[in-house]
Short mmCIF file of C-alpha atoms in Angstrom, two decimals:
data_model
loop_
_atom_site.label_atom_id
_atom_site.label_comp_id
_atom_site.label_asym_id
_atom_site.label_seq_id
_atom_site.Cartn_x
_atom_site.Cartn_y
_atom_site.Cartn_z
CA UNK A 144 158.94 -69.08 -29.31
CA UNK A 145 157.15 -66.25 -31.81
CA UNK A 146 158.36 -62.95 -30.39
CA UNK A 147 156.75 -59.81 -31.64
CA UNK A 148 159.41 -57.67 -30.65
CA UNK A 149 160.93 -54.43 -32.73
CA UNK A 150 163.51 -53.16 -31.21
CA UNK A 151 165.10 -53.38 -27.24
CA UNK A 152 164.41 -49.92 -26.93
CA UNK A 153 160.58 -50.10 -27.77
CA UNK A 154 160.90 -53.03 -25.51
CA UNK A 155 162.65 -51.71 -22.74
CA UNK A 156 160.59 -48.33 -22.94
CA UNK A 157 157.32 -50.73 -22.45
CA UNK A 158 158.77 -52.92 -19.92
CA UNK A 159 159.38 -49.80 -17.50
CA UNK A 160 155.93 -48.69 -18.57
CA UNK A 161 154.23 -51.83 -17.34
CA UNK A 162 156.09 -52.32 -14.53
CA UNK A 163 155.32 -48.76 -13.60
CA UNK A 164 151.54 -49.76 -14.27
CA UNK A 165 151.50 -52.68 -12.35
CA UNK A 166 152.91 -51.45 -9.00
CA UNK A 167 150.90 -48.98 -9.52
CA UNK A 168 147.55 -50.37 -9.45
CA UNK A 169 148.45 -52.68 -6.86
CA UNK A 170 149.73 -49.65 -4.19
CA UNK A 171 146.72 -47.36 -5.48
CA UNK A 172 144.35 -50.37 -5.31
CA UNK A 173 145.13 -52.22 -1.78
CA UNK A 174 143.17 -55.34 -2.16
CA UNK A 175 142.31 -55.46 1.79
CA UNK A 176 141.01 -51.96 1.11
CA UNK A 177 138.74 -53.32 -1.86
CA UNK A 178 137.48 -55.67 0.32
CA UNK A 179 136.84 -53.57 2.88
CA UNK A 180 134.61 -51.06 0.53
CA UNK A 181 132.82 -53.96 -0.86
CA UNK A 182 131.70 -55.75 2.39
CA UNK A 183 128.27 -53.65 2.88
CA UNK A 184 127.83 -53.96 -0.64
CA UNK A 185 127.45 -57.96 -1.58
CA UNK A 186 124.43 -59.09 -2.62
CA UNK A 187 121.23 -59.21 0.16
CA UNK A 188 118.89 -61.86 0.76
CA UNK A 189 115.35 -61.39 -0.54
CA UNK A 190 112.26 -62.44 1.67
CA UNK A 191 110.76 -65.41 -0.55
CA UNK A 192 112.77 -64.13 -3.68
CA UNK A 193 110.35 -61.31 -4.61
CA UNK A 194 112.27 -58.36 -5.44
CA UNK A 195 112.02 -54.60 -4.10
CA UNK A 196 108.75 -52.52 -4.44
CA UNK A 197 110.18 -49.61 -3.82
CA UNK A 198 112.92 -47.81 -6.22
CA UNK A 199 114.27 -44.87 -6.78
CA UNK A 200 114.83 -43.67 -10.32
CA UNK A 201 116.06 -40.77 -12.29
CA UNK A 202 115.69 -40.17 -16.07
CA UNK A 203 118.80 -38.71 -17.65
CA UNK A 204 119.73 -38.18 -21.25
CA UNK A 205 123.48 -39.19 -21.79
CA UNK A 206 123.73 -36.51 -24.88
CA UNK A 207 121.83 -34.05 -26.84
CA UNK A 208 118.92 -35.04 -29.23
CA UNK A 209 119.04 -38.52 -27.46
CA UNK A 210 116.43 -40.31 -25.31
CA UNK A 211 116.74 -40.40 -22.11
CA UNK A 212 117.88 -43.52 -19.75
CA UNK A 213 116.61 -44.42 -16.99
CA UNK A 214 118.74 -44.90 -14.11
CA UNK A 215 117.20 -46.77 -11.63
CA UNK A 216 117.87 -48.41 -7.77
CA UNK A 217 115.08 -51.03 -6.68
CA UNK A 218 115.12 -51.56 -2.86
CA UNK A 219 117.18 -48.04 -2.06
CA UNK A 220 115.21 -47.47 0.88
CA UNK A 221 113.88 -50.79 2.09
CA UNK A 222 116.95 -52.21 1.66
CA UNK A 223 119.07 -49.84 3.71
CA UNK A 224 121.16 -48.33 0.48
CA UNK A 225 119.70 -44.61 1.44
CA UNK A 226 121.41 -44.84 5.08
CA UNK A 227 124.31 -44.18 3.48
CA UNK A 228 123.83 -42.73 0.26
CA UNK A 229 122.16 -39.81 -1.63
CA UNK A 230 120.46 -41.30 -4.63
CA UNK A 231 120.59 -38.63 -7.50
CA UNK A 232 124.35 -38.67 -6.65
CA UNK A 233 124.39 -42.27 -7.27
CA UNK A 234 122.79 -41.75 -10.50
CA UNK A 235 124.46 -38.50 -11.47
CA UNK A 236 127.74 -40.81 -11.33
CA UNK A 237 126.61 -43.89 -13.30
CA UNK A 238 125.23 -41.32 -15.49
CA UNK A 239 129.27 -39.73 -16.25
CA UNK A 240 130.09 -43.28 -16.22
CA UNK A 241 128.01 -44.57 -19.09
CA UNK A 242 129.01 -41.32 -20.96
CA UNK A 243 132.71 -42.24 -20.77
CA UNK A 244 131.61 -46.15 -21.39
CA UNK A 245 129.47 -44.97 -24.42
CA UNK A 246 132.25 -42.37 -25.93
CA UNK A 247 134.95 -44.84 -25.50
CA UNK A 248 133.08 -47.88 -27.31
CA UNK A 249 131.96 -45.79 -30.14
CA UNK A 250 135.89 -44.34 -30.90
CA UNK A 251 137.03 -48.09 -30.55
CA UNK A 252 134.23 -49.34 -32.69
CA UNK A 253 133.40 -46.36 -35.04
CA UNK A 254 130.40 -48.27 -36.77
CA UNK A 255 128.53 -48.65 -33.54
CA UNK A 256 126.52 -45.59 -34.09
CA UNK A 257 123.73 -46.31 -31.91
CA UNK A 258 123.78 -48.23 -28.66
CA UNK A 259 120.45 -49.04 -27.10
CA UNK A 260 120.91 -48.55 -23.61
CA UNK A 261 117.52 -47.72 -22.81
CA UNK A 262 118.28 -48.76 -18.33
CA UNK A 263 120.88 -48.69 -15.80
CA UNK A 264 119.60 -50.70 -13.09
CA UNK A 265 122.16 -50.88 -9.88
CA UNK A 266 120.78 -54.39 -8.26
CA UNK A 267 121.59 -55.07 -4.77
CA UNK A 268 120.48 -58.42 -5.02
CA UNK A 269 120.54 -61.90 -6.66
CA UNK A 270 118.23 -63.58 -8.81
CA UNK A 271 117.70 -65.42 -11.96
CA UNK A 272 118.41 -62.07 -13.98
CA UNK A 273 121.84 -61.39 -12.06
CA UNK A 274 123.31 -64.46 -10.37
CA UNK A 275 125.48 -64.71 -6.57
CA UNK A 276 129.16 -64.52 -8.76
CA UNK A 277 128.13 -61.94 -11.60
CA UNK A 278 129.42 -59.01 -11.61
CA UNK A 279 126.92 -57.46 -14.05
CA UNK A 280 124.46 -58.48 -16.90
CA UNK A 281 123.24 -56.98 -19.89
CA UNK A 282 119.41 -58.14 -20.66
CA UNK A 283 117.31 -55.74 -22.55
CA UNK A 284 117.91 -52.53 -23.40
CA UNK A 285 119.63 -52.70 -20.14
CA UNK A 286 122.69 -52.95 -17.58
CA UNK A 287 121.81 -54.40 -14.14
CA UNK A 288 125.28 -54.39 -12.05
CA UNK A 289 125.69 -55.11 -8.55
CA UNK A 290 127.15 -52.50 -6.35
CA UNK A 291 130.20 -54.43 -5.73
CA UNK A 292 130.56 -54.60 -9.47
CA UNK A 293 130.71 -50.83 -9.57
CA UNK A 294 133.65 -50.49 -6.92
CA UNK A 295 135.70 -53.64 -8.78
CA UNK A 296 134.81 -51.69 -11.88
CA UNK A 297 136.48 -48.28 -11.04
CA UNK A 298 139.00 -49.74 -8.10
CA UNK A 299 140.42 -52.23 -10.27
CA UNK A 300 139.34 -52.60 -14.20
CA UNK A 301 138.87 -49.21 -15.59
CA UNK A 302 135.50 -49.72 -16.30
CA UNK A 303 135.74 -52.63 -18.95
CA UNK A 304 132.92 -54.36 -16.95
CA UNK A 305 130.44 -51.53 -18.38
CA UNK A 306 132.62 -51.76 -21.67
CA UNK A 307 131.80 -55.29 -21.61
CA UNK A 308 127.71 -55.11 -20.92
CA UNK A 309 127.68 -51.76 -23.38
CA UNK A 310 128.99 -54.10 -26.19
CA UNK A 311 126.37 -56.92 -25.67
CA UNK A 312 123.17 -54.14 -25.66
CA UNK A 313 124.50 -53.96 -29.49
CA UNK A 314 124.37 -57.34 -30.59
CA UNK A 315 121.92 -59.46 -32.48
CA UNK A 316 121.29 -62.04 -30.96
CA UNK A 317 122.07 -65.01 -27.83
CA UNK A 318 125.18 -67.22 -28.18
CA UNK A 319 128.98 -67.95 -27.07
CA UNK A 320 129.94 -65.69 -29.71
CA UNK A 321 128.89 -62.30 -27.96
CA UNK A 322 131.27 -63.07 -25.12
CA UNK A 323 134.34 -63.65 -27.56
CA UNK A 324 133.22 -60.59 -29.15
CA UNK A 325 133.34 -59.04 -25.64
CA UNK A 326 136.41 -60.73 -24.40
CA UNK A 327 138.13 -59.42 -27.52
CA UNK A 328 137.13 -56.04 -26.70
CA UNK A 329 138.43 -55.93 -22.94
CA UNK A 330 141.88 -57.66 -24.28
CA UNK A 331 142.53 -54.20 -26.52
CA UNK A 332 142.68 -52.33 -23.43
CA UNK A 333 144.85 -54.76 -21.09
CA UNK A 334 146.58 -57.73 -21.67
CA UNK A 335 145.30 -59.51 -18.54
CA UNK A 336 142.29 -59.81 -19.74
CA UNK A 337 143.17 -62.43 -22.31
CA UNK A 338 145.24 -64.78 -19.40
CA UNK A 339 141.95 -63.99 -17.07
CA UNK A 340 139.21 -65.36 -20.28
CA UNK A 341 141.87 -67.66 -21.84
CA UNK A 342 139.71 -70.17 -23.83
CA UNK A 343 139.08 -67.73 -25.88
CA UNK A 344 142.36 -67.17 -27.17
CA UNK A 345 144.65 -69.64 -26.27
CA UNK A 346 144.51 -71.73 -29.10
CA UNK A 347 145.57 -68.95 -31.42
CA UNK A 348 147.84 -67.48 -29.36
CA UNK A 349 149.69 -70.56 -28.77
CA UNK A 350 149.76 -71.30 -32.37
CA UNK A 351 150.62 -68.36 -34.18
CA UNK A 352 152.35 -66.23 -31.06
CA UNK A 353 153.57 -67.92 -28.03
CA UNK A 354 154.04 -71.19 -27.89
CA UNK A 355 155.04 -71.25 -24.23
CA UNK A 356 151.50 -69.24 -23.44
CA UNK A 357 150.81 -72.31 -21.01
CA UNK A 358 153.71 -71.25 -18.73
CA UNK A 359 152.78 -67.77 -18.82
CA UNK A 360 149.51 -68.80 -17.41
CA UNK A 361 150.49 -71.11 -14.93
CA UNK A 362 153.02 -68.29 -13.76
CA UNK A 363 149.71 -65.87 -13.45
CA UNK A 364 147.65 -68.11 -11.82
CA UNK A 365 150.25 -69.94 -9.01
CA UNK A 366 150.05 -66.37 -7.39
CA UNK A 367 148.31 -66.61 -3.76
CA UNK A 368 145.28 -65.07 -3.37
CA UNK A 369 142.92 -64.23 0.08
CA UNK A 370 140.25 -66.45 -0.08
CA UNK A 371 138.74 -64.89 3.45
CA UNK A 372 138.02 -61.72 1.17
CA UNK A 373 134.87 -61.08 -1.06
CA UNK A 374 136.81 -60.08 -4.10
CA UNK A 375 136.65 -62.47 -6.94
CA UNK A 376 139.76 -64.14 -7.26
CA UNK A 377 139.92 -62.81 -10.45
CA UNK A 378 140.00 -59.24 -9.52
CA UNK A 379 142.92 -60.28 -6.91
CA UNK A 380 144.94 -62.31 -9.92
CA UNK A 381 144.06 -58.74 -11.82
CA UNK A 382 145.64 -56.73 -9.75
CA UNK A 383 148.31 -58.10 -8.38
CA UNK A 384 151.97 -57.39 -10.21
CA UNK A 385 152.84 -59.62 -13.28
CA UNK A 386 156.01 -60.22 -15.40
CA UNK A 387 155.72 -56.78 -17.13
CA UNK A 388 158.08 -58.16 -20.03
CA UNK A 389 155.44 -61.36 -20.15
CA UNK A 390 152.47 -58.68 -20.20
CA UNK A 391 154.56 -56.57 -23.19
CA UNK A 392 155.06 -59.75 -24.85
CA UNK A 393 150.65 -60.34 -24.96
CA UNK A 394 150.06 -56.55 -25.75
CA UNK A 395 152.45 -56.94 -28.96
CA UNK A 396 150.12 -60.32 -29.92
CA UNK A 397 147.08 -58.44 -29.41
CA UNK A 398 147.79 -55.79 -31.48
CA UNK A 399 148.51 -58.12 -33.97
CA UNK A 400 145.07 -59.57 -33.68
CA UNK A 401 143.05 -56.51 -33.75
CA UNK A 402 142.27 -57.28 -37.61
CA UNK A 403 141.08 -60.92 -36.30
CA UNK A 404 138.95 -59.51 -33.81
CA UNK A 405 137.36 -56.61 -36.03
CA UNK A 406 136.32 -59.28 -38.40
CA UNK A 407 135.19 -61.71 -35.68
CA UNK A 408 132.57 -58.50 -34.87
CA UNK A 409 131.52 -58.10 -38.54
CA UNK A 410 130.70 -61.68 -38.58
CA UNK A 411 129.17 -61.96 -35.95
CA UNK A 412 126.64 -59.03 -36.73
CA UNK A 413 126.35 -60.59 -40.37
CA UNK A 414 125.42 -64.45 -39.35
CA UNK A 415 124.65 -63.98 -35.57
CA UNK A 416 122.51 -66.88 -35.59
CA UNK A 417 125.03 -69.39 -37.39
CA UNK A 418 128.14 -68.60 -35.33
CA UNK A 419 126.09 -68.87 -32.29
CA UNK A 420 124.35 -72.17 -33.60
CA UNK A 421 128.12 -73.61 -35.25
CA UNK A 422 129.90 -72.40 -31.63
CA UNK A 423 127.75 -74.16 -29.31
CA UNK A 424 127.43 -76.97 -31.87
CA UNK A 425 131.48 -77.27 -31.39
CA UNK A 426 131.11 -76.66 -27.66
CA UNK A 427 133.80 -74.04 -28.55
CA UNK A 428 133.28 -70.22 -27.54
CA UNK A 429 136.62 -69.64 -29.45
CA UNK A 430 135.45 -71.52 -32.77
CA UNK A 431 134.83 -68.07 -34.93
CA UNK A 432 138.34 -66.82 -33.84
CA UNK A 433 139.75 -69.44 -34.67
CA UNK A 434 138.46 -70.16 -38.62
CA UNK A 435 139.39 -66.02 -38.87
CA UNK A 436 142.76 -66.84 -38.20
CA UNK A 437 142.74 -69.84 -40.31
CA UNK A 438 142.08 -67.81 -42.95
CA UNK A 439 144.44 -64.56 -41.69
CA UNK A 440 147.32 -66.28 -40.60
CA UNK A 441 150.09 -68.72 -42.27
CA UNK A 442 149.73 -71.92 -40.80
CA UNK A 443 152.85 -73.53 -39.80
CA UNK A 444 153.37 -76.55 -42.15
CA UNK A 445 152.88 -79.83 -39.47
CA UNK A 446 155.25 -82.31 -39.75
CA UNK A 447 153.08 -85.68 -40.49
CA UNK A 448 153.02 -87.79 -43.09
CA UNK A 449 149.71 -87.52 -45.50
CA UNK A 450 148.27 -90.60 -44.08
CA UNK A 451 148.30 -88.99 -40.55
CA UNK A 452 146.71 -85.71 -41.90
CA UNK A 453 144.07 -87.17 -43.43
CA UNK A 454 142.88 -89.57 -40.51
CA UNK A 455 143.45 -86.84 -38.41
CA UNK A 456 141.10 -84.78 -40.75
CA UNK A 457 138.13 -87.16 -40.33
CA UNK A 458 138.68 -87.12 -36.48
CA UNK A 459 137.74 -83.38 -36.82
CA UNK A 460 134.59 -84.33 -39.36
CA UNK A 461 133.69 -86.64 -37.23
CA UNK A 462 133.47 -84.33 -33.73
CA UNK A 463 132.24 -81.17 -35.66
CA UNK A 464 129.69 -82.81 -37.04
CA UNK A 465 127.95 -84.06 -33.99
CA UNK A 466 124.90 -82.42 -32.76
CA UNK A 467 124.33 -83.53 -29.21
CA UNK A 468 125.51 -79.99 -27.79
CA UNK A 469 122.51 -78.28 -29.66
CA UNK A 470 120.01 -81.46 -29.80
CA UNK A 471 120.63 -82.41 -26.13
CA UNK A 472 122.73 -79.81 -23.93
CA UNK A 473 125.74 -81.27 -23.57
CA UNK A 474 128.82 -79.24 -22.89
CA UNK A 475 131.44 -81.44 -24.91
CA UNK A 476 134.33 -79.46 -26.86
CA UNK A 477 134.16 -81.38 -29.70
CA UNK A 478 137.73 -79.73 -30.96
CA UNK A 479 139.34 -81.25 -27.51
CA UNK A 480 138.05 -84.64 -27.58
CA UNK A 481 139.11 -84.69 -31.55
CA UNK A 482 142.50 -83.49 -29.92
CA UNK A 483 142.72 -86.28 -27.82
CA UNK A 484 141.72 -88.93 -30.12
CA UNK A 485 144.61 -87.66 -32.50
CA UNK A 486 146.95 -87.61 -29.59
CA UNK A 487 146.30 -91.12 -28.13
CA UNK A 488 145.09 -93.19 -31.16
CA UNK A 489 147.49 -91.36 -34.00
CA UNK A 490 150.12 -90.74 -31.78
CA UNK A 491 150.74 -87.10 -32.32
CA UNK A 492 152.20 -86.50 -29.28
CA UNK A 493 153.43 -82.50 -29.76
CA UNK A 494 150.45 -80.11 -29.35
CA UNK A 495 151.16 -77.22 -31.74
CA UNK A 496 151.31 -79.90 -33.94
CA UNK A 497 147.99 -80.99 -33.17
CA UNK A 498 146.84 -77.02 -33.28
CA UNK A 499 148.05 -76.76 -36.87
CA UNK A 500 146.17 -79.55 -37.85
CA UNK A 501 143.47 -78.91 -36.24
CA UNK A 502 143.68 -75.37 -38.13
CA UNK A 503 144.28 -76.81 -41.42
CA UNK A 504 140.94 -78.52 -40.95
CA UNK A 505 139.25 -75.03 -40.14
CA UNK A 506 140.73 -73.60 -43.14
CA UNK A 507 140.05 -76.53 -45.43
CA UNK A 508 136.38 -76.50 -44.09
CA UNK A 509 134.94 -72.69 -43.29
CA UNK A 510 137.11 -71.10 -46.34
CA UNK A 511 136.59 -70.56 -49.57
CA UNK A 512 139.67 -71.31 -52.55
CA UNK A 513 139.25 -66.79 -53.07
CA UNK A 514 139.33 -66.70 -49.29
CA UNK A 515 135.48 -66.00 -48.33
CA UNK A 516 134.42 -67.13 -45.01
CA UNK A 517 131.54 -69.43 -45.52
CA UNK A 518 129.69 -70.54 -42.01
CA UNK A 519 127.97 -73.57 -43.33
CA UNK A 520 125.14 -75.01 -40.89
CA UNK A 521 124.72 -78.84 -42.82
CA UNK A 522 121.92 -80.09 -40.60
CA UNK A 523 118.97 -77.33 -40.98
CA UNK A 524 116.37 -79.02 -38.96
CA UNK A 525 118.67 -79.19 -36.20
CA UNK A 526 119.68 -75.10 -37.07
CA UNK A 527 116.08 -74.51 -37.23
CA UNK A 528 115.24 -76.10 -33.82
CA UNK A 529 117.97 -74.23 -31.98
CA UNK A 530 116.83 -71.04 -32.95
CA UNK A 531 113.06 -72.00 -31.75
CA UNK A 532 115.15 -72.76 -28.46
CA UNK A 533 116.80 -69.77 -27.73
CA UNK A 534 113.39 -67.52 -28.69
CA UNK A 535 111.50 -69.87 -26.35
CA UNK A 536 114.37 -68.84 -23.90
CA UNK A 537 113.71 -65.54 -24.02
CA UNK A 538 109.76 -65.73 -23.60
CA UNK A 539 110.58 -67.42 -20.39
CA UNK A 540 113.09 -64.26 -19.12
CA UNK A 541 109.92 -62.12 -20.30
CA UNK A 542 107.61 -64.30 -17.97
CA UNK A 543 109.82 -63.39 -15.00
CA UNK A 544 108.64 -61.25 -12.34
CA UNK A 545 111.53 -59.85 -11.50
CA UNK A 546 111.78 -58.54 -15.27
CA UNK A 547 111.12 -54.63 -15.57
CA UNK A 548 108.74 -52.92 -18.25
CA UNK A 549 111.50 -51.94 -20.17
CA UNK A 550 113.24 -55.12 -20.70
CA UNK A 551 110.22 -56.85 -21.45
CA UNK A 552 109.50 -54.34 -24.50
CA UNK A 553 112.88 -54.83 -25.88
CA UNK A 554 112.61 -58.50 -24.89
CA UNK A 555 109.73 -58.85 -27.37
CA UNK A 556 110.79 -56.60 -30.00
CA UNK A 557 113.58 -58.92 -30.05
CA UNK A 558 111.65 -61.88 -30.55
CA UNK A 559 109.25 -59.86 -33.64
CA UNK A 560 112.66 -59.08 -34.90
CA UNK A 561 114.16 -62.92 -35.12
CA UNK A 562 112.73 -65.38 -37.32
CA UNK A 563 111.95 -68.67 -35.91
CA UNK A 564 114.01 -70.20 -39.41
CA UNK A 565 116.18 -69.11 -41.72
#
């Protein structure tokens, strides 16, 4: 096991602390009395799925010298949401909510200096734009959130839902990678966010960190939870109390991978369109990640003889290279079925053993002899399709009635603003 520990009295200091946090949130945040707060707020059914005519909006501006946003609640009277509330207070709230959001992105990301958040639209509904189980979605220009989402949001995760959703208005383009980028953002400010979104990291963690990181899930996730109530079972997992020494143990790794994850942003806003093209290619939201820490972090030295390496090598070609993901939709992680293969055919039978060599391969293929990160796309018709795929996506979200003005103004200055090729 790879402990990241300096000192027991660091360590003891942060186990009180998170054991401290822990009970905390759990007395402060009764789950029964999350579930009770949420029940007239789930999602309503729509009569023949045509949304609201009626809203109620209110344009604020979040700062000085800054266009205003529109905050805005379709359906507040029709469907019952002014029985029981006032609706500039509603906005006046999101409004201090996005300011907080905003302020707090922009100090953890410093470069961000402009965030186009152009909507805040509280949906009471579901549809194509905001499914049954989402919490919230960022489209164009704009936040739609449920107002369940809201009361998880402030009962339970400290806002890192509109963190989350502020983060994607910024990026460049569609693609697995935005949600690592995401992901990696909600980790810095609690460490059960990465055991909640764990494909993301598990691979590195596992190899570079914690070998054992599959216990400390299992241990997370064996916890009961109420399946009666209409809290995700996520949120319940969330806020019930966890090993505080386990948590201390992730908060140390994370802090270690802050470098990793600032670099997986500057990528990503450098090649959006081939780490989004190479990640779904893979069928691996974690792929970017992981070549970064190729590169970042010593590899331990696996303990196979050169013949083994090497087949196990072309496995990896072999998988990566496939294009059915892209070409036809499949869903395949192409870096677990080469996983398997090595396990079962070269009998590698210990698994950070196939991580390191599966790592080796990332390094030997993405980087550079000086160390540069190259994100080679080797079939460009395919590339080139792919991104005529995701732009045709988008024209079909701008077709949708349920769309708003806004969003379909960003939606196509998107589109003028990506190339159909390279």
């Amino acid at each position: 096991m790879r402990l990241l520990i300096q000192g027991q009295l660091i360590v003891s200091c942060a186990i009180i602390f998170f054991t401290l946090f822990a009970q905390g949130v759990s007395a402060s945040t009764d789950v029964g009395e999350l579930n009770r707060l949420i029940q007239p707020h789930l999602p309503q059914p729509l009569a023949e799925d045509n949304p609201p005519t009626d809203t109620f909006d209110i344009s604020i501006a979040l700062n000085q010298n800054e266009e205003p946003v529109v905050f805005s609640i379709p359906g507040f009277h029709s469907l019952g949401c002014a029985n029981c509330h006032e609706g500039k207070s509603l906005h006046l709230k999101a409004a201090e909510r996005m300011r907080r959001v905003l302020k707090r992105l922009k100090t953890i990301q410093p470069e961000l200096t402009t965030i186009p958040l152009r909507q805040y639209i509280i949906q009471s509904w579901s549809d194509a734009l905001l499914a049954p189980q989402q919490l919230a979605h960022a489209t164009f220009d704009t936040i739609r959130i449920s107002p369940a989402a809201i009361l998880i949001d402030d009962k339970a995760y400290q806002e890192a839902t509109h963190l989350h959703e502020s983060l994607h208005l910024t990026q460049k383009f569609v693609g697995p990678v935005n949600e690592l980028e995401a992901y990696g953002l909600n980790i810095i400010s609690d460490p059960r966010f990465l055991i909640l979104n764990f494909p993301y990291f598990e691979d590195v963690v596992k190899t570079f960190f914690i070998d054992d990181l599959s216990k400390i899930l299992n241990d997370f996730y064996a916890r009961p939870v109420r399946e009666q109530f209409n809290i995700p079972r996520e949120t319940q997992w969330f806020l019930s109390p966890f090993d505080a020494e386990r948590l201390e143990q992730l908060r140390q790794v994370i802090e270690k991978m802050k470098p990793l994850l600032k670099e997986v942003t500057r990528l990503n806003r450098e090649h959006s369109r081939e780490t989004a093209y190479l990640s779904e290619q893979a069928g691996n939201p974690a792929l970017l990640l992981e070549i970064v820490a190729a590169k970042h972090l010593p590899i331990p030295t696996p303990t196979v003889s050169p013949e083994i390496r090497k087949k196990a090598f072309e496995l990896f070609e072999l998988q990566m290279d496939k294009t059915d993901n892209t070409r036809l939709g499949y869903k395949v992680n192409r870096k677990k079925e080469a996983l398997l293969f090595i396990q079962h055919s070269l009998k590698v039978t210990d698994p950070i053993t196939r991580l390191t060599l599966y790592f080796e391969f990332l390094k030997k293929r993405f980087i550079k002899q000086e160390g540069e990160i190259i994100l080679q796309v080797k079939e460009k018709e395919e590339f080139d399709n792919y991104i005529v795929s995701k732009i045709e996506g988008i024209q079909k979200m701008i077709d949708y009635k349920g769309l708003s003005k806004i969003e379909r103004e960003a939606a196509q200055k998107l589109i003028g603003g990506t190339p159909s090729s390279p």
